[in-house]
């Protein structure tokens, strides 16, 4: 080990040339990918016809909106109660949607897990159909369910169930596949059937993980449930979209404040519950 | 062969058995209590959310019927004609899908850059001032919690219809989401390089540039790709509120009951989303694999 000083710099450069020689190959790769990203961005600006002249105008108008938003004000007590009711609807949508999606996804996830059902074809088809369901955005599901059961929060619940079904199916089956297989083998070697192996060897291992994933999605679904009202599927999003369209900015900011408070409250509660159930373990 | 089987004395055995029974009973009680609370909450939520199982049972046939009605008509004799009729708008839709992808890309890139800048300010291991960390975190939380489509609604009013509000909305949401994830990565890094740069007299910018960034970059890119995947899905519905992309045509087709168009556009969206998922997953695994090999 030689220490660095200006006198022996040349010696050090000679001993460790690879540290001091610029790595042109790597730099070239980085420059190329950065250049590509920038060119794609510029192409996007041209292709999407981004109107930069409208940018300053829009910013000014946005500032105006912000000024009009303060202070947040629901208008009257009756309005405030209506919004709280809508918030309750949103939380209900998130809760029942998450619960329903999880309950429906559990059997399908068992089908999609390679260590439970060893059939390649079943595995492939369940996985691909789950992917398809997940590929459709929750707003589109809401749109479809509004057509089936009519406007209102019930359509929202069904939409959350559909979209969560796809997500949970994938997450659950991955959790099940990574489970330790020794307990299941133990059950089978003690004479248990395949069903027993799944019930007593597998489920106790993965159940806390699944539960914590469900709780985690409850938080994130509260966020998504706030928007499906935009297509008429109930909840606070309906009120929010309406108030934005009629430019009632004080009510808009009140509603946004309500959403922020509700989401952080649910964050907090489900975080507590998660740690109570699984301890300080990371979500797999 | 004789083996000695140890036997507990009767009293000790009873005590152990009792304790086991008590433990099982306590667990059962907890599970029953938990399920009771869950069922009560579900009933309350069902009442709140206007769940009407009767209406559901009565109308459920419409769900498969909807898919049946949007399904394109195919007959063997004219399969090719049917296909071209079903996908009559393909050139236009491909263009719109391209717009959607560009909206997602531009939003993700600008959001990732903002998130990259802000994440270092939100990391408690790099910033001494609690106030800066707290404020940055709250700003990121705000950007993340307000749904992007709400931002899009507001921006459409400010900037007019078109892709610009969509890009901005996705950029803001991405800033919040990535800023938080990036900050978590930064807080988990090895502190020695940071201390090394600080000890040799580096400024804060140099500490971040040479101490932190090289450790986190591959993780950052992986998270940004994941976010791009999510944003493609988000951009597909931006058109619902007039913020550009394919969503506009989709919601029009749904509202005007152009059934075969709905299925064609949905199919295109799903296929695109799956392709993007597939490609980004490959790239992400390679990135994380490289990092794993490097360390």
PDB file of C-alpha atoms in Angstrom, chain B:
ATOM      1  CA  UNK B   1     -35.132 -54.018  20.874  1.00  0.00           C
ATOM      2  CA  UNK B   2     -36.139 -52.367  24.078  1.00  0.00           C
ATOM      3  CA  UNK B   3     -36.044 -48.655  24.438  1.00  0.00           C
ATOM      4  CA  UNK B   4     -36.799 -46.619  27.436  1.00  0.00           C
ATOM      5  CA  UNK B   5     -39.701 -44.280  26.746  1.00  0.00           C
ATOM      6  CA  UNK B   6     -39.588 -41.446  29.246  1.00  0.00           C
ATOM      7  CA  UNK B   7     -42.916 -40.932  30.926  1.00  0.00           C
ATOM      8  CA  UNK B   8     -43.858 -37.791  32.741  1.00  0.00           C
ATOM      9  CA  UNK B   9     -45.526 -38.173  36.081  1.00  0.00           C
ATOM     10  CA  UNK B  10     -49.281 -37.840  35.898  1.00  0.00           C
ATOM     11  CA  UNK B  11     -49.498 -34.400  37.496  1.00  0.00           C
ATOM     12  CA  UNK B  12     -46.833 -32.896  35.240  1.00  0.00           C
ATOM     13  CA  UNK B  13     -48.475 -34.428  32.197  1.00  0.00           C
ATOM     14  CA  UNK B  14     -51.835 -32.941  33.081  1.00  0.00           C
ATOM     15  CA  UNK B  15     -50.282 -29.542  33.598  1.00  0.00           C
ATOM     16  CA  UNK B  16     -48.636 -29.634  30.180  1.00  0.00           C
ATOM     17  CA  UNK B  17     -51.792 -30.867  28.488  1.00  0.00           C
ATOM     18  CA  UNK B  18     -53.814 -28.118  30.160  1.00  0.00           C
ATOM     19  CA  UNK B  19     -51.363 -25.500  29.027  1.00  0.00           C
ATOM     20  CA  UNK B  20     -51.475 -26.803  25.470  1.00  0.00           C
ATOM     21  CA  UNK B  21     -55.264 -26.775  25.512  1.00  0.00           C
ATOM     22  CA  UNK B  22     -55.249 -23.240  26.879  1.00  0.00           C
ATOM     23  CA  UNK B  23     -52.858 -22.077  24.161  1.00  0.00           C
ATOM     24  CA  UNK B  24     -54.995 -23.633  21.438  1.00  0.00           C
ATOM     25  CA  UNK B  25     -58.140 -22.158  22.944  1.00  0.00           C
ATOM     26  CA  UNK B  26     -56.549 -18.716  23.128  1.00  0.00           C
ATOM     27  CA  UNK B  27     -55.550 -18.937  19.475  1.00  0.00           C
ATOM     28  CA  UNK B  28     -59.019 -20.093  18.500  1.00  0.00           C
ATOM     29  CA  UNK B  29     -60.539 -17.232  20.472  1.00  0.00           C
ATOM     30  CA  UNK B  30     -58.283 -14.722  18.714  1.00  0.00           C
ATOM     31  CA  UNK B  31     -59.209 -16.112  15.320  1.00  0.00           C
ATOM     32  CA  UNK B  32     -62.934 -16.065  16.151  1.00  0.00           C
ATOM     33  CA  UNK B  33     -62.688 -12.519  17.450  1.00  0.00           C
ATOM     34  CA  UNK B  34     -60.753 -11.436  14.358  1.00  0.00           C
ATOM     35  CA  UNK B  35     -63.264 -13.003  12.005  1.00  0.00           C
ATOM     36  CA  UNK B  36     -66.154 -11.472  13.938  1.00  0.00           C
ATOM     37  CA  UNK B  37     -64.601  -8.020  13.603  1.00  0.00           C
ATOM     38  CA  UNK B  38     -63.884  -8.652   9.936  1.00  0.00           C
ATOM     39  CA  UNK B  39     -67.445  -9.763   9.232  1.00  0.00           C
ATOM     40  CA  UNK B  40     -68.874  -6.822  11.144  1.00  0.00           C
ATOM     41  CA  UNK B  41     -66.656  -4.425   9.204  1.00  0.00           C
ATOM     42  CA  UNK B  42     -67.616  -6.084   5.931  1.00  0.00           C
ATOM     43  CA  UNK B  43     -71.325  -5.757   6.761  1.00  0.00           C
ATOM     44  CA  UNK B  44     -70.887  -2.112   7.700  1.00  0.00           C
ATOM     45  CA  UNK B  45     -68.939  -1.463   4.508  1.00  0.00           C
ATOM     46  CA  UNK B  46     -71.545  -3.336   2.504  1.00  0.00           C
ATOM     47  CA  UNK B  47     -74.262  -1.141   3.947  1.00  0.00           C
ATOM     48  CA  UNK B  48     -72.194   1.964   3.284  1.00  0.00           C
ATOM     49  CA  UNK B  49     -71.286   0.924  -0.239  1.00  0.00           C
ATOM     50  CA  UNK B  50     -74.849   0.106  -1.284  1.00  0.00           C
ATOM     51  CA  UNK B  51     -74.078  -3.546  -1.861  1.00  0.00           C
ATOM     52  CA  UNK B  52     -77.217  -5.086  -3.235  1.00  0.00           C
ATOM     53  CA  UNK B  53     -76.746  -8.774  -3.790  1.00  0.00           C
ATOM     54  CA  UNK B  54     -80.246  -9.066  -5.201  1.00  0.00           C
ATOM     55  CA  UNK B  55     -79.466  -6.464  -7.842  1.00  0.00           C
ATOM     56  CA  UNK B  56     -76.167  -8.229  -8.462  1.00  0.00           C
ATOM     57  CA  UNK B  57     -77.833 -11.587  -8.998  1.00  0.00           C
ATOM     58  CA  UNK B  58     -80.474  -9.993 -11.183  1.00  0.00           C
ATOM     59  CA  UNK B  59     -77.998  -8.126 -13.362  1.00  0.00           C
ATOM     60  CA  UNK B  60     -75.039 -10.427 -13.352  1.00  0.00           C
ATOM     61  CA  UNK B  61     -75.977 -11.927 -16.697  1.00  0.00           C
ATOM     62  CA  UNK B  62     -75.102  -8.578 -18.223  1.00  0.00           C
ATOM     63  CA  UNK B  63     -71.447  -9.006 -17.335  1.00  0.00           C
ATOM     64  CA  UNK B  64     -70.787 -12.003 -19.596  1.00  0.00           C
ATOM     65  CA  UNK B  65     -73.375 -10.584 -21.976  1.00  0.00           C
ATOM     66  CA  UNK B  66     -71.314  -7.402 -22.233  1.00  0.00           C
ATOM     67  CA  UNK B  67     -68.247  -9.357 -23.210  1.00  0.00           C
ATOM     68  CA  UNK B  68     -70.331 -11.387 -25.643  1.00  0.00           C
ATOM     69  CA  UNK B  69     -71.672  -8.241 -27.224  1.00  0.00           C
ATOM     70  CA  UNK B  70     -68.277  -6.577 -27.608  1.00  0.00           C
ATOM     71  CA  UNK B  71     -66.802  -9.738 -29.086  1.00  0.00           C
ATOM     72  CA  UNK B  72     -66.239  -9.305 -32.810  1.00  0.00           C
ATOM     73  CA  UNK B  73     -68.308 -11.376 -35.196  1.00  0.00           C
ATOM     74  CA  UNK B  74     -66.313 -14.002 -36.964  1.00  0.00           C
ATOM     75  CA  UNK B  75     -67.438 -16.538 -39.496  1.00  0.00           C
ATOM     76  CA  UNK B  76     -65.211 -19.060 -41.192  1.00  0.00           C
ATOM     77  CA  UNK B  77     -66.138 -18.067 -44.712  1.00  0.00           C
ATOM     78  CA  UNK B  78     -65.116 -14.434 -44.288  1.00  0.00           C
ATOM     79  CA  UNK B  79     -62.669 -14.547 -41.402  1.00  0.00           C
ATOM     80  CA  UNK B  80     -60.182 -12.229 -43.056  1.00  0.00           C
ATOM     81  CA  UNK B  81     -62.794  -9.623 -43.930  1.00  0.00           C
ATOM     82  CA  UNK B  82     -64.243  -9.816 -40.438  1.00  0.00           C
ATOM     83  CA  UNK B  83     -60.826  -9.289 -38.960  1.00  0.00           C
ATOM     84  CA  UNK B  84     -60.081  -6.261 -41.069  1.00  0.00           C
ATOM     85  CA  UNK B  85     -63.521  -4.870 -40.306  1.00  0.00           C
ATOM     86  CA  UNK B  86     -63.012  -5.407 -36.583  1.00  0.00           C
ATOM     87  CA  UNK B  87     -59.633  -3.702 -36.631  1.00  0.00           C
ATOM     88  CA  UNK B  88     -60.729  -1.029 -39.105  1.00  0.00           C
ATOM     89  CA  UNK B  89     -59.174   1.719 -37.015  1.00  0.00           C
ATOM     90  CA  UNK B  90     -55.832  -0.002 -36.546  1.00  0.00           C
ATOM     91  CA  UNK B  91     -53.652   2.769 -38.066  1.00  0.00           C
ATOM     92  CA  UNK B  92     -55.342   5.417 -35.934  1.00  0.00           C
ATOM     93  CA  UNK B  93     -55.278   3.283 -32.789  1.00  0.00           C
ATOM     94  CA  UNK B  94     -51.636   2.362 -33.243  1.00  0.00           C
ATOM     95  CA  UNK B  95     -50.838   6.050 -33.492  1.00  0.00           C
ATOM     96  CA  UNK B  96     -52.864   6.778 -30.350  1.00  0.00           C
ATOM     97  CA  UNK B  97     -51.216   3.874 -28.532  1.00  0.00           C
ATOM     98  CA  UNK B  98     -47.877   5.327 -29.554  1.00  0.00           C
ATOM     99  CA  UNK B  99     -49.002   8.635 -28.063  1.00  0.00           C
ATOM    100  CA  UNK B 100     -49.996   6.840 -24.870  1.00  0.00           C
ATOM    101  CA  UNK B 101     -46.578   5.203 -24.646  1.00  0.00           C
ATOM    102  CA  UNK B 102     -44.877   8.545 -25.290  1.00  0.00           C
ATOM    103  CA  UNK B 103     -46.988  10.214 -22.597  1.00  0.00           C
ATOM    104  CA  UNK B 104     -45.991   7.472 -20.169  1.00  0.00           C
ATOM    105  CA  UNK B 105     -42.347   7.726 -21.223  1.00  0.00           C
ATOM    106  CA  UNK B 106     -42.076  11.507 -20.984  1.00  0.00           C
ATOM    107  CA  UNK B 107     -43.961  11.557 -17.699  1.00  0.00           C
ATOM    108  CA  UNK B 108     -41.804   8.807 -16.239  1.00  0.00           C
ATOM    109  CA  UNK B 109     -38.543  10.388 -17.381  1.00  0.00           C
ATOM    110  CA  UNK B 110     -39.312  13.879 -16.081  1.00  0.00           C
ATOM    111  CA  UNK B 111     -40.792  12.437 -12.896  1.00  0.00           C
ATOM    112  CA  UNK B 112     -37.757  10.215 -12.392  1.00  0.00           C
ATOM    113  CA  UNK B 113     -35.411  13.187 -12.806  1.00  0.00           C
ATOM    114  CA  UNK B 114     -37.359  15.250 -10.239  1.00  0.00           C
ATOM    115  CA  UNK B 115     -37.564  12.232  -7.939  1.00  0.00           C
ATOM    116  CA  UNK B 116     -33.819  11.684  -8.347  1.00  0.00           C
ATOM    117  CA  UNK B 117     -33.089  15.258  -7.274  1.00  0.00           C
ATOM    118  CA  UNK B 118     -35.538  15.222  -4.383  1.00  0.00           C
ATOM    119  CA  UNK B 119     -34.737  11.771  -2.987  1.00  0.00           C
ATOM    120  CA  UNK B 120     -31.342  12.859  -1.689  1.00  0.00           C
ATOM    121  CA  UNK B 121     -32.960  15.731   0.171  1.00  0.00           C
ATOM    122  CA  UNK B 122     -35.432  13.283   1.720  1.00  0.00           C
ATOM    123  CA  UNK B 123     -32.775  10.866   3.019  1.00  0.00           C
ATOM    124  CA  UNK B 124     -31.954  11.298   6.680  1.00  0.00           C
ATOM    125  CA  UNK B 125     -28.467   9.825   6.240  1.00  0.00           C
ATOM    126  CA  UNK B 126     -27.372  12.526   3.791  1.00  0.00           C
ATOM    127  CA  UNK B 127     -29.121  15.619   5.096  1.00  0.00           C
ATOM    128  CA  UNK B 128     -28.423  16.871   8.592  1.00  0.00           C
ATOM    129  CA  UNK B 129     -31.355  19.256   8.736  1.00  0.00           C
ATOM    130  CA  UNK B 130     -34.491  17.503   9.984  1.00  0.00           C
ATOM    131  CA  UNK B 131     -36.617  20.295   8.561  1.00  0.00           C
ATOM    132  CA  UNK B 132     -35.491  19.750   4.961  1.00  0.00           C
ATOM    133  CA  UNK B 133     -36.063  16.008   5.220  1.00  0.00           C
ATOM    134  CA  UNK B 134     -39.501  16.497   6.745  1.00  0.00           C
ATOM    135  CA  UNK B 135     -40.644  19.067   4.182  1.00  0.00           C
ATOM    136  CA  UNK B 136     -39.343  17.078   1.186  1.00  0.00           C
ATOM    137  CA  UNK B 137     -41.040  13.954   2.458  1.00  0.00           C
ATOM    138  CA  UNK B 138     -44.384  15.698   2.884  1.00  0.00           C
ATOM    139  CA  UNK B 139     -44.121  17.196  -0.608  1.00  0.00           C
ATOM    140  CA  UNK B 140     -43.409  13.759  -2.075  1.00  0.00           C
ATOM    141  CA  UNK B 141     -46.283  12.293  -0.093  1.00  0.00           C
ATOM    142  CA  UNK B 142     -48.636  14.917  -1.444  1.00  0.00           C
ATOM    143  CA  UNK B 143     -47.532  14.251  -5.048  1.00  0.00           C
ATOM    144  CA  UNK B 144     -48.075  10.549  -4.509  1.00  0.00           C
ATOM    145  CA  UNK B 145     -51.362  10.550  -2.654  1.00  0.00           C
ATOM    146  CA  UNK B 146     -53.354  12.806  -4.950  1.00  0.00           C
ATOM    147  CA  UNK B 147     -54.256  10.460  -7.811  1.00  0.00           C
ATOM    148  CA  UNK B 148     -52.723  11.334 -11.165  1.00  0.00           C
ATOM    149  CA  UNK B 149     -56.093  11.517 -12.838  1.00  0.00           C
ATOM    150  CA  UNK B 150     -57.099  14.288 -10.422  1.00  0.00           C
ATOM    151  CA  UNK B 151     -53.977  16.229 -11.390  1.00  0.00           C
ATOM    152  CA  UNK B 152     -54.901  15.560 -15.009  1.00  0.00           C
ATOM    153  CA  UNK B 153     -58.424  16.944 -14.451  1.00  0.00           C
ATOM    154  CA  UNK B 154     -57.014  20.166 -13.007  1.00  0.00           C
ATOM    155  CA  UNK B 155     -54.284  20.476 -15.644  1.00  0.00           C
ATOM    156  CA  UNK B 156     -56.779  20.005 -18.469  1.00  0.00           C
ATOM    157  CA  UNK B 157     -58.533  23.110 -17.171  1.00  0.00           C
ATOM    158  CA  UNK B 158     -55.259  25.025 -16.933  1.00  0.00           C
ATOM    159  CA  UNK B 159     -53.478  23.925 -20.126  1.00  0.00           C
ATOM    160  CA  UNK B 160     -56.331  22.848 -22.328  1.00  0.00           C
ATOM    161  CA  UNK B 161     -57.085  19.424 -23.801  1.00  0.00           C
ATOM    162  CA  UNK B 162     -54.252  17.322 -25.185  1.00  0.00           C
ATOM    163  CA  UNK B 163     -51.286  15.234 -24.056  1.00  0.00           C
ATOM    164  CA  UNK B 164     -49.550  18.009 -22.080  1.00  0.00           C
ATOM    165  CA  UNK B 165     -51.770  17.677 -18.972  1.00  0.00           C
ATOM    166  CA  UNK B 166     -51.356  13.920 -19.123  1.00  0.00           C
ATOM    167  CA  UNK B 167     -47.570  14.157 -19.208  1.00  0.00           C
ATOM    168  CA  UNK B 168     -47.506  16.663 -16.358  1.00  0.00           C
ATOM    169  CA  UNK B 169     -49.914  14.634 -14.220  1.00  0.00           C
ATOM    170  CA  UNK B 170     -47.875  11.461 -14.654  1.00  0.00           C
ATOM    171  CA  UNK B 171     -44.650  13.385 -14.017  1.00  0.00           C
ATOM    172  CA  UNK B 172     -45.925  14.736 -10.698  1.00  0.00           C
ATOM    173  CA  UNK B 173     -47.266  11.401  -9.538  1.00  0.00           C
ATOM    174  CA  UNK B 174     -44.049   9.669 -10.593  1.00  0.00           C
ATOM    175  CA  UNK B 175     -41.987  12.252  -8.713  1.00  0.00           C
ATOM    176  CA  UNK B 176     -43.843  11.379  -5.537  1.00  0.00           C
ATOM    177  CA  UNK B 177     -43.762   7.630  -5.976  1.00  0.00           C
ATOM    178  CA  UNK B 178     -40.175   7.335  -7.181  1.00  0.00           C
ATOM    179  CA  UNK B 179     -38.889   9.989  -4.774  1.00  0.00           C
ATOM    180  CA  UNK B 180     -40.092   7.868  -1.880  1.00  0.00           C
ATOM    181  CA  UNK B 181     -38.739   4.596  -3.258  1.00  0.00           C
ATOM    182  CA  UNK B 182     -35.425   6.209  -4.198  1.00  0.00           C
ATOM    183  CA  UNK B 183     -35.098   7.748  -0.728  1.00  0.00           C
ATOM    184  CA  UNK B 184     -35.647   4.346   0.848  1.00  0.00           C
ATOM    185  CA  UNK B 185     -32.881   2.895  -1.307  1.00  0.00           C
ATOM    186  CA  UNK B 186     -30.560   5.766  -0.399  1.00  0.00           C
ATOM    187  CA  UNK B 187     -31.224   5.311   3.303  1.00  0.00           C
ATOM    188  CA  UNK B 188     -30.210   1.672   3.085  1.00  0.00           C
ATOM    189  CA  UNK B 189     -26.833   2.231   1.423  1.00  0.00           C
ATOM    190  CA  UNK B 190     -23.440   1.590   2.906  1.00  0.00           C
ATOM    191  CA  UNK B 191     -22.326   4.749   4.717  1.00  0.00           C
ATOM    192  CA  UNK B 192     -18.584   4.172   4.376  1.00  0.00           C
ATOM    193  CA  UNK B 193     -18.154   5.633   0.872  1.00  0.00           C
ATOM    194  CA  UNK B 194     -20.082   8.712   2.005  1.00  0.00           C
ATOM    195  CA  UNK B 195     -17.855   9.136   5.031  1.00  0.00           C
ATOM    196  CA  UNK B 196     -14.828   8.571   2.819  1.00  0.00           C
ATOM    197  CA  UNK B 197     -15.778  11.363   0.438  1.00  0.00           C
ATOM    198  CA  UNK B 198     -16.687  13.641   3.323  1.00  0.00           C
ATOM    199  CA  UNK B 199     -13.381  12.877   5.063  1.00  0.00           C
ATOM    200  CA  UNK B 200     -11.379  13.767   1.981  1.00  0.00           C
ATOM    201  CA  UNK B 201     -13.110  17.132   1.885  1.00  0.00           C
ATOM    202  CA  UNK B 202     -15.884  16.620  -0.632  1.00  0.00           C
ATOM    203  CA  UNK B 203     -18.774  19.045  -0.793  1.00  0.00           C
ATOM    204  CA  UNK B 204     -22.350  17.823  -0.326  1.00  0.00           C
ATOM    205  CA  UNK B 205     -22.818  17.519  -4.094  1.00  0.00           C
ATOM    206  CA  UNK B 206     -19.616  15.478  -4.352  1.00  0.00           C
ATOM    207  CA  UNK B 207     -20.692  13.267  -1.470  1.00  0.00           C
ATOM    208  CA  UNK B 208     -23.914  12.498  -3.290  1.00  0.00           C
ATOM    209  CA  UNK B 209     -22.255  12.133  -6.680  1.00  0.00           C
ATOM    210  CA  UNK B 210     -19.349   9.892  -5.684  1.00  0.00           C
ATOM    211  CA  UNK B 211     -20.511   8.389  -2.393  1.00  0.00           C
ATOM    212  CA  UNK B 212     -24.186   7.643  -2.940  1.00  0.00           C
ATOM    213  CA  UNK B 213     -25.080   7.583  -6.639  1.00  0.00           C
ATOM    214  CA  UNK B 214     -22.803   4.723  -7.745  1.00  0.00           C
ATOM    215  CA  UNK B 215     -24.329   2.501  -5.060  1.00  0.00           C
ATOM    216  CA  UNK B 216     -27.942   3.131  -5.961  1.00  0.00           C
ATOM    217  CA  UNK B 217     -28.055   3.709  -9.705  1.00  0.00           C
ATOM    218  CA  UNK B 218     -29.017   0.221 -10.842  1.00  0.00           C
ATOM    219  CA  UNK B 219     -31.742   0.047  -8.233  1.00  0.00           C
ATOM    220  CA  UNK B 220     -33.014   3.421  -9.347  1.00  0.00           C
ATOM    221  CA  UNK B 221     -33.201   2.351 -12.985  1.00  0.00           C
ATOM    222  CA  UNK B 222     -35.030  -0.805 -11.986  1.00  0.00           C
ATOM    223  CA  UNK B 223     -37.616   1.135  -9.981  1.00  0.00           C
ATOM    224  CA  UNK B 224     -38.012   3.656 -12.796  1.00  0.00           C
ATOM    225  CA  UNK B 225     -38.699   0.851 -15.268  1.00  0.00           C
ATOM    226  CA  UNK B 226     -41.289  -0.637 -12.935  1.00  0.00           C
ATOM    227  CA  UNK B 227     -42.895   2.784 -12.669  1.00  0.00           C
ATOM    228  CA  UNK B 228     -42.896   3.094 -16.470  1.00  0.00           C
ATOM    229  CA  UNK B 229     -44.863  -0.143 -16.601  1.00  0.00           C
ATOM    230  CA  UNK B 230     -47.406   1.261 -14.142  1.00  0.00           C
ATOM    231  CA  UNK B 231     -47.539   4.577 -15.969  1.00  0.00           C
ATOM    232  CA  UNK B 232     -48.351   2.924 -19.290  1.00  0.00           C
ATOM    233  CA  UNK B 233     -51.490   1.605 -17.631  1.00  0.00           C
ATOM    234  CA  UNK B 234     -52.198   5.025 -16.147  1.00  0.00           C
ATOM    235  CA  UNK B 235     -51.618   6.788 -19.463  1.00  0.00           C
ATOM    236  CA  UNK B 236     -54.077   4.464 -21.163  1.00  0.00           C
ATOM    237  CA  UNK B 237     -56.909   6.015 -19.142  1.00  0.00           C
ATOM    238  CA  UNK B 238     -55.653   9.622 -19.237  1.00  0.00           C
ATOM    239  CA  UNK B 239     -57.882  10.176 -22.253  1.00  0.00           C
ATOM    240  CA  UNK B 240     -60.931   9.631 -20.017  1.00  0.00           C
ATOM    241  CA  UNK B 241     -60.545  13.195 -18.777  1.00  0.00           C
ATOM    242  CA  UNK B 242     -59.254  14.577 -22.072  1.00  0.00           C
ATOM    243  CA  UNK B 243     -55.532  14.260 -21.401  1.00  0.00           C
ATOM    244  CA  UNK B 244     -54.510  12.529 -24.620  1.00  0.00           C
ATOM    245  CA  UNK B 245     -53.756   8.997 -25.740  1.00  0.00           C
ATOM    246  CA  UNK B 246     -55.938   6.028 -26.552  1.00  0.00           C
ATOM    247  CA  UNK B 247     -58.266   6.457 -23.549  1.00  0.00           C
ATOM    248  CA  UNK B 248     -60.228   9.109 -25.384  1.00  0.00           C
ATOM    249  CA  UNK B 249     -61.229   6.698 -28.136  1.00  0.00           C
ATOM    250  CA  UNK B 250     -61.938   3.948 -25.629  1.00  0.00           C
ATOM    251  CA  UNK B 251     -64.325   5.953 -23.496  1.00  0.00           C
ATOM    252  CA  UNK B 252     -66.048   7.281 -26.598  1.00  0.00           C
ATOM    253  CA  UNK B 253     -66.530   3.760 -27.903  1.00  0.00           C
ATOM    254  CA  UNK B 254     -67.902   2.644 -24.517  1.00  0.00           C
ATOM    255  CA  UNK B 255     -70.269   5.598 -24.189  1.00  0.00           C
ATOM    256  CA  UNK B 256     -71.530   5.358 -27.754  1.00  0.00           C
ATOM    257  CA  UNK B 257     -71.886   1.548 -27.664  1.00  0.00           C
ATOM    258  CA  UNK B 258     -69.507   0.899 -30.567  1.00  0.00           C
ATOM    259  CA  UNK B 259     -69.168  -2.609 -29.230  1.00  0.00           C
ATOM    260  CA  UNK B 260     -66.612  -4.124 -31.562  1.00  0.00           C
ATOM    261  CA  UNK B 261     -64.400  -1.030 -31.212  1.00  0.00           C
ATOM    262  CA  UNK B 262     -64.372  -1.468 -27.429  1.00  0.00           C
ATOM    263  CA  UNK B 263     -63.048  -4.992 -27.702  1.00  0.00           C
ATOM    264  CA  UNK B 264     -60.504  -4.043 -30.370  1.00  0.00           C
ATOM    265  CA  UNK B 265     -59.101  -1.132 -28.339  1.00  0.00           C
ATOM    266  CA  UNK B 266     -59.127  -3.139 -25.095  1.00  0.00           C
ATOM    267  CA  UNK B 267     -57.273  -5.940 -26.816  1.00  0.00           C
ATOM    268  CA  UNK B 268     -54.655  -3.541 -28.168  1.00  0.00           C
ATOM    269  CA  UNK B 269     -54.168  -1.955 -24.732  1.00  0.00           C
ATOM    270  CA  UNK B 270     -53.855  -5.308 -22.975  1.00  0.00           C
ATOM    271  CA  UNK B 271     -51.398  -6.649 -25.546  1.00  0.00           C
ATOM    272  CA  UNK B 272     -49.278  -3.489 -25.335  1.00  0.00           C
ATOM    273  CA  UNK B 273     -49.260  -3.530 -21.542  1.00  0.00           C
ATOM    274  CA  UNK B 274     -48.255  -7.189 -21.522  1.00  0.00           C
ATOM    275  CA  UNK B 275     -45.458  -6.588 -24.023  1.00  0.00           C
ATOM    276  CA  UNK B 276     -44.102  -3.691 -21.973  1.00  0.00           C
ATOM    277  CA  UNK B 277     -44.356  -5.783 -18.786  1.00  0.00           C
ATOM    278  CA  UNK B 278     -42.444  -8.569 -20.454  1.00  0.00           C
ATOM    279  CA  UNK B 279     -39.667  -6.379 -21.840  1.00  0.00           C
ATOM    280  CA  UNK B 280     -39.147  -4.265 -18.714  1.00  0.00           C
ATOM    281  CA  UNK B 281     -39.145  -7.364 -16.523  1.00  0.00           C
ATOM    282  CA  UNK B 282     -36.344  -8.828 -18.630  1.00  0.00           C
ATOM    283  CA  UNK B 283     -34.327  -5.611 -18.412  1.00  0.00           C
ATOM    284  CA  UNK B 284     -34.931  -5.282 -14.673  1.00  0.00           C
ATOM    285  CA  UNK B 285     -33.835  -8.805 -13.930  1.00  0.00           C
ATOM    286  CA  UNK B 286     -30.683  -8.212 -15.944  1.00  0.00           C
ATOM    287  CA  UNK B 287     -29.978  -4.973 -14.090  1.00  0.00           C
ATOM    288  CA  UNK B 288     -30.486  -6.514 -10.657  1.00  0.00           C
ATOM    289  CA  UNK B 289     -28.538  -9.581 -11.749  1.00  0.00           C
ATOM    290  CA  UNK B 290     -25.633  -7.380 -12.823  1.00  0.00           C
ATOM    291  CA  UNK B 291     -25.692  -5.615  -9.498  1.00  0.00           C
ATOM    292  CA  UNK B 292     -25.765  -8.943  -7.683  1.00  0.00           C
ATOM    293  CA  UNK B 293     -22.751 -10.128  -9.678  1.00  0.00           C
ATOM    294  CA  UNK B 294     -20.893  -6.882  -9.017  1.00  0.00           C
ATOM    295  CA  UNK B 295     -21.172  -6.817  -5.273  1.00  0.00           C
TER     296      UNK B 295
END
